[in-house]
Coordinates of C-alpha atoms in Angstrom, one line a residue:
M1 CA 195.9 224.8 131.0
R2 CA 196.6 224.8 127.3
K3 CA 198.1 221.3 127.5
L4 CA 195.2 220.1 129.5
F5 CA 192.7 221.4 127.0
L6 CA 194.5 219.6 124.1
I7 CA 194.5 216.4 126.0
V8 CA 190.8 216.6 126.8
L9 CA 190.0 217.5 123.1
S10 CA 192.1 214.5 121.9
V11 CA 190.2 212.2 124.2
L12 CA 186.8 213.5 123.1
L13 CA 187.8 213.1 119.4
Y14 CA 189.0 209.5 120.0
T15 CA 185.8 208.7 121.9
S16 CA 183.7 210.1 119.1
T17 CA 185.6 208.2 116.4
T18 CA 185.3 205.0 118.3
A19 CA 181.6 205.5 118.8
Q20 CA 181.1 206.1 115.1
S21 CA 183.1 203.0 114.3
A22 CA 180.9 200.9 116.6
D23 CA 177.6 202.3 115.3
N24 CA 178.6 201.9 111.6
P25 CA 180.8 198.8 111.1
I26 CA 182.2 199.8 107.7
S27 CA 185.5 199.3 106.0
D28 CA 187.5 196.7 107.8
S29 CA 184.9 193.9 107.7
V30 CA 183.7 194.7 104.1
S31 CA 185.6 192.7 101.5
F32 CA 184.9 191.1 98.1
K33 CA 188.3 189.6 97.2
T34 CA 187.1 185.9 97.4
P35 CA 183.7 184.2 97.0
Y36 CA 183.7 183.5 100.7
Q37 CA 184.2 187.2 101.6
S38 CA 181.6 188.4 99.1
I39 CA 178.9 186.1 100.3
Y40 CA 179.8 186.5 103.9
T41 CA 179.5 190.3 103.5
F42 CA 176.2 190.0 101.7
L43 CA 174.7 187.7 104.4
R44 CA 176.2 189.5 107.4
Y45 CA 174.8 193.0 106.6
L46 CA 171.3 191.7 105.9
Q47 CA 170.8 190.1 109.3
E48 CA 168.4 191.5 111.9
D49 CA 171.1 192.6 114.3
S50 CA 173.3 194.1 111.6
Y51 CA 171.0 195.3 108.8
Y52 CA 173.0 197.5 106.5
P53 CA 171.7 196.9 102.9
E54 CA 174.0 199.7 101.6
L55 CA 177.0 197.6 102.6
A56 CA 175.5 194.3 101.3
A57 CA 174.9 196.1 98.0
G58 CA 178.6 196.2 97.5
I59 CA 178.3 192.6 96.1
V60 CA 176.5 194.1 93.1
K61 CA 178.6 195.2 90.1
Q62 CA 180.0 198.8 90.1
T63 CA 177.3 200.1 87.8
L64 CA 174.7 199.6 90.6
R65 CA 176.8 199.8 93.7
G66 CA 175.5 202.2 96.4
S67 CA 172.3 202.9 94.5
E68 CA 168.8 202.1 95.8
E69 CA 168.5 199.6 92.9
A70 CA 171.5 197.7 94.2
Q71 CA 170.0 197.6 97.7
E72 CA 166.7 196.3 96.3
V73 CA 168.5 193.6 94.4
V74 CA 170.4 192.2 97.4
V75 CA 167.3 192.5 99.6
Q76 CA 165.3 190.5 97.0
L77 CA 168.0 187.9 96.8
K78 CA 168.0 187.5 100.5
Q79 CA 164.2 187.2 100.6
V80 CA 164.3 184.5 97.9
L81 CA 166.9 182.5 99.7
D82 CA 165.0 182.7 103.0
G83 CA 161.6 182.1 101.3
E84 CA 162.8 179.0 99.6
G85 CA 164.7 177.7 102.6
H86 CA 168.1 177.7 101.0
F87 CA 170.8 177.5 103.7
I88 CA 174.3 178.5 102.7
Y89 CA 177.1 176.8 104.6
L90 CA 180.0 179.3 104.9
E91 CA 182.5 176.6 105.5
D92 CA 181.8 175.2 102.1
L93 CA 182.5 178.5 100.3
P94 CA 185.8 178.9 98.4
N95 CA 188.2 181.4 99.9
D96 CA 190.6 181.5 96.9
P97 CA 190.8 184.8 95.0
D98 CA 191.6 182.9 91.8
Y99 CA 188.9 180.3 92.2
T100 CA 187.8 178.6 88.9
D101 CA 184.6 176.7 88.4
T102 CA 185.3 173.1 87.5
V103 CA 182.3 172.9 85.2
S104 CA 182.4 176.1 83.2
R105 CA 186.2 176.5 83.5
Q106 CA 185.5 180.2 84.3
K107 CA 186.1 182.4 87.3
R108 CA 182.6 182.2 88.6
Y109 CA 180.8 180.7 91.7
V110 CA 177.1 179.7 91.8
L111 CA 175.4 180.6 95.1
V112 CA 172.8 177.9 95.1
K113 CA 172.8 174.9 92.7
D114 CA 169.0 175.4 92.2
Y115 CA 169.7 178.8 90.7
P116 CA 172.5 178.3 88.1
N117 CA 171.9 181.8 86.7
I118 CA 172.7 183.5 90.0
Y119 CA 176.5 183.5 90.4
L120 CA 179.5 185.6 91.3
E121 CA 182.1 186.6 88.7
K122 CA 185.5 188.1 89.3
Y123 CA 185.8 191.7 88.1
N124 CA 189.3 192.9 88.5
D125 CA 190.1 191.8 92.0
K126 CA 186.5 191.5 93.4
W127 CA 183.9 188.8 93.3
L128 CA 180.6 190.4 92.4
L129 CA 177.1 189.5 91.2
S130 CA 177.1 189.4 87.4
E131 CA 174.8 191.6 85.4
K132 CA 172.9 188.6 84.2
S133 CA 172.4 187.5 87.8
V134 CA 171.0 191.0 88.7
R135 CA 168.4 190.6 85.9
E136 CA 167.5 187.1 86.9
I137 CA 167.0 188.0 90.6
G138 CA 164.0 190.2 89.7
K139 CA 162.4 187.4 87.7
L140 CA 163.1 184.9 90.4
H141 CA 161.7 187.1 93.1
E142 CA 158.4 187.4 91.1
K143 CA 158.3 183.6 90.8
V144 CA 158.8 183.0 94.5
F145 CA 156.4 185.8 95.6
P146 CA 153.7 185.7 92.9
F147 CA 150.6 187.8 92.8
G148 CA 152.3 190.6 94.8
T149 CA 152.7 188.6 98.0
D150 CA 156.1 190.3 98.5
K151 CA 154.2 193.4 99.6
L152 CA 153.1 191.5 102.7
L153 CA 156.8 191.5 103.8
N154 CA 156.5 195.3 104.3
L155 CA 153.1 195.0 106.2
L156 CA 153.5 192.0 108.4
P157 CA 156.6 193.1 110.3
K158 CA 154.6 196.1 111.6
L159 CA 152.5 193.7 113.7
G160 CA 155.4 193.3 116.1
T161 CA 159.1 192.3 116.1
K162 CA 159.3 190.7 119.5
K163 CA 160.3 187.0 119.5
Y164 CA 158.5 184.1 121.1
M165 CA 159.8 180.6 120.6
G166 CA 162.3 181.8 118.2
L167 CA 159.8 183.5 115.9
H168 CA 158.6 187.1 115.6
V169 CA 155.1 188.1 116.5
W170 CA 154.2 188.9 112.9
Q171 CA 155.5 185.4 111.9
L172 CA 153.3 183.7 114.5
V173 CA 150.3 185.8 113.4
G174 CA 151.0 184.9 109.8
I175 CA 151.2 181.2 110.6
L176 CA 147.9 181.4 112.5
V177 CA 146.2 183.3 109.6
L178 CA 147.5 180.9 107.0
I179 CA 146.2 177.8 109.0
L180 CA 142.8 179.4 109.5
G181 CA 142.6 180.4 105.8
C182 CA 143.5 176.9 104.6
V183 CA 140.9 175.3 106.9
L184 CA 138.2 177.7 105.7
I185 CA 139.1 177.1 102.0
H186 CA 139.1 173.3 102.6
K187 CA 135.6 173.6 104.1
L188 CA 134.4 175.9 101.3
L189 CA 135.6 173.6 98.6
T190 CA 134.1 170.6 100.3
F191 CA 130.8 172.4 100.5
L192 CA 130.9 173.3 96.8
F193 CA 131.6 169.7 95.8
E194 CA 129.1 168.1 98.2
K195 CA 126.2 170.6 98.0
I196 CA 126.4 171.9 94.5
I197 CA 128.2 169.5 92.1
M198 CA 127.0 166.4 93.9
Q199 CA 123.4 167.6 94.1
A200 CA 123.5 168.5 90.4
L201 CA 124.7 165.1 89.5
L202 CA 122.1 163.4 91.7
R203 CA 119.3 165.4 90.1
A204 CA 120.6 164.4 86.7
G205 CA 120.4 160.8 87.6
Y206 CA 124.2 160.1 88.0
E207 CA 124.0 158.8 91.6
R208 CA 126.6 156.1 91.1
L209 CA 129.0 158.5 89.3
A210 CA 128.6 161.0 92.1
D211 CA 129.1 158.6 95.0
E212 CA 131.8 156.3 93.6
Y213 CA 133.9 158.6 91.4
I214 CA 133.3 162.4 91.9
L215 CA 133.3 162.4 95.7
P216 CA 136.7 160.5 96.0
V217 CA 138.2 163.2 93.6
A218 CA 136.8 166.1 95.6
R219 CA 138.9 165.5 98.7
P220 CA 142.3 165.4 97.1
V221 CA 141.4 168.3 94.8
S222 CA 140.6 170.4 98.0
L223 CA 143.8 169.4 99.7
F224 CA 145.8 170.1 96.5
V225 CA 144.4 173.7 96.4
V226 CA 145.1 174.1 100.1
F227 CA 148.8 173.1 99.7
L228 CA 149.0 175.3 96.6
L229 CA 148.1 178.2 98.7
L230 CA 150.6 177.2 101.3
F231 CA 153.2 177.0 98.6
I232 CA 152.4 180.6 97.6
F233 CA 152.2 182.2 101.0
I234 CA 154.8 180.3 103.1
P235 CA 157.8 182.2 101.6
V236 CA 156.2 185.4 103.0
L237 CA 156.7 184.1 106.5
Q238 CA 160.5 184.2 106.1
L239 CA 161.0 181.4 108.7
P240 CA 164.6 180.5 109.8
P241 CA 166.4 178.8 106.9
G242 CA 166.9 175.5 108.8
T243 CA 163.1 175.3 109.5
M244 CA 162.1 176.8 106.1
Q245 CA 164.1 174.2 104.2
Y246 CA 162.0 171.3 105.5
V247 CA 158.7 173.1 105.4
V248 CA 159.2 174.0 101.7
M249 CA 160.4 170.5 100.9
G250 CA 157.3 169.0 102.6
V251 CA 154.9 171.3 100.8
K252 CA 156.6 170.7 97.4
A253 CA 156.3 167.0 98.0
A254 CA 152.6 167.2 99.1
L255 CA 151.6 169.0 95.9
P256 CA 152.5 166.2 93.4
F257 CA 151.2 163.7 96.0
F258 CA 147.7 165.1 96.0
G259 CA 148.0 165.8 92.3
T260 CA 148.7 162.1 91.8
M261 CA 145.7 161.2 93.9
V262 CA 143.5 163.5 91.7
F263 CA 144.6 162.0 88.4
Y264 CA 144.5 158.5 89.9
H265 CA 140.8 158.9 90.6
L266 CA 140.2 160.7 87.3
V267 CA 141.3 157.5 85.6
E268 CA 138.3 155.8 87.0
I269 CA 136.0 158.5 85.5
L270 CA 137.7 158.2 82.2
C271 CA 137.3 154.4 82.2
V272 CA 133.6 154.8 83.0
Y273 CA 133.3 156.8 79.8
L274 CA 135.4 154.3 77.9
Q275 CA 133.2 151.5 79.3
R276 CA 130.1 153.1 77.9
L277 CA 131.7 153.5 74.5
A278 CA 132.7 149.9 74.6
L279 CA 129.1 148.8 75.4
K280 CA 127.9 150.5 72.2
T281 CA 130.2 148.4 70.0
K282 CA 129.5 144.9 68.8
S283 CA 132.9 143.6 69.7
T284 CA 133.3 142.2 73.2
L285 CA 137.1 142.4 73.1
D286 CA 137.1 146.2 73.8
D287 CA 135.1 145.5 76.9
Q288 CA 138.1 143.5 78.1
L289 CA 140.4 146.2 77.0
V290 CA 139.0 148.8 79.4
P291 CA 140.3 147.1 82.6
L292 CA 143.7 146.8 81.0
V293 CA 143.7 150.5 80.1
R294 CA 142.6 151.3 83.6
R295 CA 145.6 149.4 85.1
A296 CA 148.1 150.8 82.7
L297 CA 146.9 154.4 83.3
K298 CA 147.0 154.0 87.0
I299 CA 150.5 152.6 86.9
F300 CA 151.6 155.4 84.7
V301 CA 150.1 158.1 87.0
V302 CA 151.7 156.6 90.1
L303 CA 155.2 156.4 88.4
V304 CA 155.1 159.9 87.1
G305 CA 153.7 161.2 90.4
G306 CA 156.5 159.3 92.2
L307 CA 159.1 161.0 90.0
F308 CA 157.7 164.4 90.8
I309 CA 157.7 163.7 94.5
L310 CA 161.3 162.5 94.5
D311 CA 162.3 165.6 92.4
N312 CA 160.7 167.9 94.9
L313 CA 162.4 166.1 97.8
N314 CA 165.7 167.1 96.1
I315 CA 166.4 163.4 95.3
P316 CA 168.2 163.4 91.9
I317 CA 166.0 161.4 89.5
L318 CA 168.4 161.4 86.5
P319 CA 170.8 158.8 88.1
L320 CA 167.7 156.9 89.1
L321 CA 166.3 156.9 85.6
T322 CA 169.8 156.0 84.3
G323 CA 170.0 153.1 86.7
L324 CA 166.5 152.0 85.8
S325 CA 167.3 152.0 82.1
I326 CA 170.4 149.8 82.6
G327 CA 168.4 147.6 85.0
G328 CA 165.5 147.6 82.5
L329 CA 167.9 146.3 79.8
A330 CA 169.0 143.5 82.0
F331 CA 165.5 142.8 83.1
A332 CA 164.4 142.8 79.4
L333 CA 167.0 140.2 78.6
A334 CA 166.0 138.1 81.5
A335 CA 162.2 138.4 80.9
Q336 CA 162.1 138.0 77.1
D337 CA 159.1 135.6 77.4
T338 CA 157.2 138.1 79.5
I339 CA 157.8 140.9 77.1
K340 CA 156.9 138.7 74.2
N341 CA 153.6 137.9 75.9
L342 CA 153.0 141.6 76.5
F343 CA 153.4 142.4 72.9
G344 CA 151.3 139.4 72.0
S345 CA 148.5 140.9 74.0
L346 CA 148.9 144.1 72.1
M347 CA 148.7 142.3 68.8
I348 CA 145.5 140.5 70.0
F349 CA 143.8 143.7 70.8
I350 CA 144.9 145.3 67.5
D351 CA 144.2 142.3 65.2
K352 CA 141.2 141.1 67.2
P353 CA 141.4 137.4 66.1
F354 CA 138.7 136.6 68.6
Q355 CA 136.4 138.1 71.1
I356 CA 135.3 137.3 74.7
G357 CA 132.9 134.3 74.5
D358 CA 134.2 133.0 71.1
W359 CA 134.9 129.3 70.7
I360 CA 138.5 128.9 69.4
T361 CA 140.7 126.0 68.4
S362 CA 144.4 126.1 68.1
G363 CA 146.4 122.9 68.4
D364 CA 145.6 121.4 71.8
I365 CA 143.6 124.6 72.7
D366 CA 139.9 124.1 72.5
G367 CA 137.4 126.2 74.4
S368 CA 135.7 129.6 74.8
V369 CA 137.6 132.8 75.6
E370 CA 136.8 134.2 79.0
E371 CA 139.5 136.9 79.6
V372 CA 142.5 138.5 77.8
G373 CA 145.2 139.8 80.2
F374 CA 148.5 141.4 79.8
R375 CA 150.4 138.1 79.9
S376 CA 147.9 135.3 79.1
T377 CA 144.4 134.5 77.8
R378 CA 142.0 132.5 79.9
I379 CA 140.1 129.9 78.0
R380 CA 137.3 127.7 79.5
T381 CA 137.5 124.2 78.0
F382 CA 134.5 122.0 77.4
R383 CA 135.5 120.0 80.4
N384 CA 134.8 123.2 82.4
S385 CA 138.5 123.5 83.3
L386 CA 140.5 126.7 82.8
M387 CA 143.4 126.9 80.4
Y388 CA 145.9 129.9 80.7
V389 CA 147.6 130.3 77.3
P390 CA 150.5 132.8 77.0
N391 CA 149.6 135.6 74.6
G392 CA 152.9 135.3 72.8
K393 CA 151.9 131.7 71.8
L394 CA 148.4 132.8 70.7
A395 CA 149.8 135.7 68.6
D396 CA 152.1 133.3 66.6
A397 CA 149.6 130.4 66.3
M398 CA 147.0 129.6 63.7
I399 CA 143.6 130.1 65.4
D400 CA 140.3 128.6 64.2
N401 CA 137.7 131.0 65.5
H402 CA 134.4 129.1 65.6
G403 CA 132.7 132.1 67.2
L404 CA 133.0 134.1 64.0
R405 CA 131.0 131.6 62.0
V406 CA 127.9 132.9 60.4
Y407 CA 126.6 129.4 59.6
R408 CA 127.1 126.2 61.5
R409 CA 127.5 123.0 59.3
Y410 CA 125.7 119.8 59.9
Y411 CA 126.9 116.8 58.0
T412 CA 125.9 113.2 58.4
K413 CA 125.1 109.9 56.5
L414 CA 121.7 108.3 56.6
S415 CA 122.1 104.6 56.0
I416 CA 119.1 102.7 54.7
T417 CA 118.7 99.0 53.9
Y418 CA 119.6 97.5 50.6
D419 CA 116.1 96.3 50.0
T420 CA 114.7 99.8 49.8
P421 CA 113.2 100.4 46.3
P422 CA 114.5 103.4 44.2
P423 CA 111.2 105.3 44.1
L424 CA 111.0 105.2 47.9
I425 CA 114.6 106.5 48.1
E426 CA 113.8 109.4 45.8
T427 CA 110.7 110.3 47.8
F428 CA 112.7 110.1 51.1
V429 CA 115.4 112.4 49.7
E430 CA 112.8 115.0 48.6
G431 CA 111.3 114.8 52.1
L432 CA 114.6 115.4 53.7
K433 CA 115.1 118.6 51.6
E434 CA 111.7 119.8 52.6
I435 CA 112.5 119.3 56.3
V436 CA 115.5 121.6 56.0
K437 CA 113.5 124.2 54.0
T438 CA 110.8 124.4 56.6
H439 CA 113.0 124.6 59.7
P440 CA 113.2 128.2 61.1
T441 CA 117.0 128.2 61.9
T442 CA 118.5 126.6 58.7
R443 CA 120.2 128.1 55.8
K444 CA 117.9 127.8 52.8
D445 CA 120.2 128.6 49.9
Y446 CA 122.7 125.8 50.3
I447 CA 121.3 122.3 50.9
E448 CA 122.9 119.0 49.7
V449 CA 120.8 115.8 50.2
S450 CA 121.5 112.9 47.8
F451 CA 121.9 109.2 47.6
N452 CA 125.7 109.1 46.9
E453 CA 127.2 105.8 48.2
F454 CA 126.8 102.1 48.3
G455 CA 128.1 101.0 51.7
P456 CA 129.2 97.6 52.9
S457 CA 125.8 96.9 54.5
S458 CA 123.7 99.9 53.6
L459 CA 122.7 102.5 51.0
N460 CA 124.1 105.9 52.2
I461 CA 122.3 109.2 51.7
M462 CA 124.5 112.3 52.3
F463 CA 122.8 114.9 54.4
Y464 CA 124.6 118.3 54.3
M465 CA 123.1 121.6 55.5
F466 CA 123.8 124.7 57.7
F467 CA 122.2 126.3 60.7
E468 CA 122.0 130.0 61.0
V469 CA 122.4 130.4 64.8
P470 CA 124.9 132.3 66.9
T471 CA 125.6 129.8 69.7
W472 CA 126.5 126.2 70.1
S473 CA 123.4 125.5 72.3
E474 CA 121.1 126.7 69.6
E475 CA 123.0 124.6 67.0
L476 CA 122.4 121.5 69.2
Q477 CA 118.8 122.3 69.6
G478 CA 118.5 122.6 65.8
R479 CA 120.2 119.3 65.3
H480 CA 117.8 117.7 67.8
E481 CA 114.8 119.0 66.0
I482 CA 116.0 118.0 62.5
N483 CA 117.0 114.5 63.6
L484 CA 113.5 113.9 65.1
E485 CA 111.8 115.1 61.9
I486 CA 114.0 112.7 59.9
M487 CA 113.0 109.7 62.0
K488 CA 109.3 110.7 61.8
L489 CA 109.5 110.9 58.0
A490 CA 111.3 107.6 57.7
E491 CA 108.7 105.9 59.9
H492 CA 105.9 107.5 57.9
L493 CA 107.4 106.3 54.5
G494 CA 108.4 102.9 55.8
I495 CA 112.1 103.5 55.5
N496 CA 114.3 101.1 57.4
F497 CA 117.7 102.4 58.7
A498 CA 120.5 99.9 58.2
F499 CA 123.1 98.9 60.7
P500 CA 126.3 96.8 60.1
T501 CA 125.2 93.2 59.3
Q502 CA 126.6 90.2 57.5
T503 CA 124.6 87.5 55.7
L504 CA 126.1 84.0 55.3
H505 CA 125.1 82.1 52.1
I506 CA 126.0 78.4 51.7
E507 CA 125.9 77.9 47.9
N508 CA 125.7 74.1 47.8
M509 CA 123.9 71.8 50.2
P510 CA 123.2 68.1 49.6
G511 CA 119.7 67.7 48.4
K512 CA 119.2 71.5 48.0
P513 CA 119.3 73.7 44.9
S514 CA 122.4 75.7 44.4
L515 CA 122.3 79.3 45.6
S516 CA 124.8 80.5 43.1
P517 CA 123.3 83.2 40.9
T518 CA 122.9 82.7 37.2
Y519 CA 123.3 85.4 34.6
E520 CA 121.7 85.8 31.2
V521 CA 124.3 87.3 28.9
E522 CA 122.4 86.8 25.7
K523 CA 121.0 90.0 24.1
V524 CA 122.2 92.0 27.1
G525 CA 122.9 95.0 24.9
E526 CA 119.4 95.0 23.6
R527 CA 118.0 94.9 27.1
M528 CA 120.2 97.9 28.1
R529 CA 119.0 99.9 25.1
G530 CA 115.5 99.0 26.0
Y531 CA 115.9 100.3 29.6
F532 CA 117.2 103.7 28.5
G533 CA 114.5 103.9 25.8
S534 CA 111.8 103.4 28.4
Q535 CA 113.4 106.1 30.6
K536 CA 113.1 108.5 27.7
N537 CA 109.5 107.7 27.1
E538 CA 108.7 108.3 30.8
K539 CA 110.4 111.7 30.7

């Protein structure tokens, strides 16, 4: 009987020990000798079917092991990894006790490349979370779960832990609530923009601004806010890592996408303001500058937004930028003329040698400026054809800007016949000066009208004056009026305008007197003194 009792007791003790080992899987499976074993232990004992945070806390350094603080640290780290959708592949983990990081040359292993400050270090013969990592985990947890959203992780699981379609009831409820909340917020923001801001702008008389610029901005702003809320609350759902990885990536990419749309439309509002400022200035070149600024800002916004989207999609942009810089150098060498024209356009806008509508002349270029672009300037010739001139050529060329003239010169010669007597010439010259002085669009302080040349077949009067008009058409109208007045004055005074003629004289003809002139040279000096003496007496 005694032997039987001992056998039964041994069986009971063995059964009890086996049962305890099955209920509490300690010791044999807990190891921290390699990075693989440490991370495996950490992940294994924080799973739903084997949740033992006191065992997972063994990955924390000795100063915190076994304490509630250590358990809180590992739970927070697990929540961050799940909330951000970081999937750790166990087969990629090093299983070498003497593993050395190839970058830092130290015995450490970074869990996730996105968190370089969270890493394992070898302490004695164990790979544990460093003290720096423990401090960083708390900060990282607050960043992933802002505004106290981590408290929902303690409340939502109470809604039910049963699974449907691979998700818990509380996760399904959370997804439903999040979708409904986003829809309601989108509707609310749309209402605020359309009913409050839009109505205020319409009452203020900014109907065009409201319809064409504010309303297009309202929609992407609303969607940006919606995806921002998704970015804040999605980590709370703790979806499976494989699913969470793509969900988080999609939301992160959507944020800069809608942000880019917002700034893209804001560029239009900014350019409306710049256009109003340009209209207040006398220069017309800044009116042309506004469309160029609009294009440049839109390209800049799209490029920066594209870089943010690529970065949030975990596409490394540093190699892309490096490749673009090398490619940009090759492109710059191949497109020297294009770059020269671009800088030429900048110099045109800075120096302002001409404005839109100015008549310019430079070599073979002759016409009025219609548009200044990034590469070329469009000039309308007087044949009504369009001339596209590279800005680099214009920036280096000498430009005669007729559009900046304050006065427009009119110079001509009035040729009258040789038989016109001197008193009549003087009267005619005085009359010409009076015509200029009485005309409404002429410059009155600089007039040159004088008999200054003996031509081959005429006496020539120089007529030199200026019109004070802004356009060529007004100048032509002024010339027309002046010329008509000159003809009327000449007709009234009996002045005959000369034209190229030749008179043939036959000096000697049989039976006719000679036509050769005869000169009296006797007492010529006395006659000259007598002429000038009579002039003095007249004065």
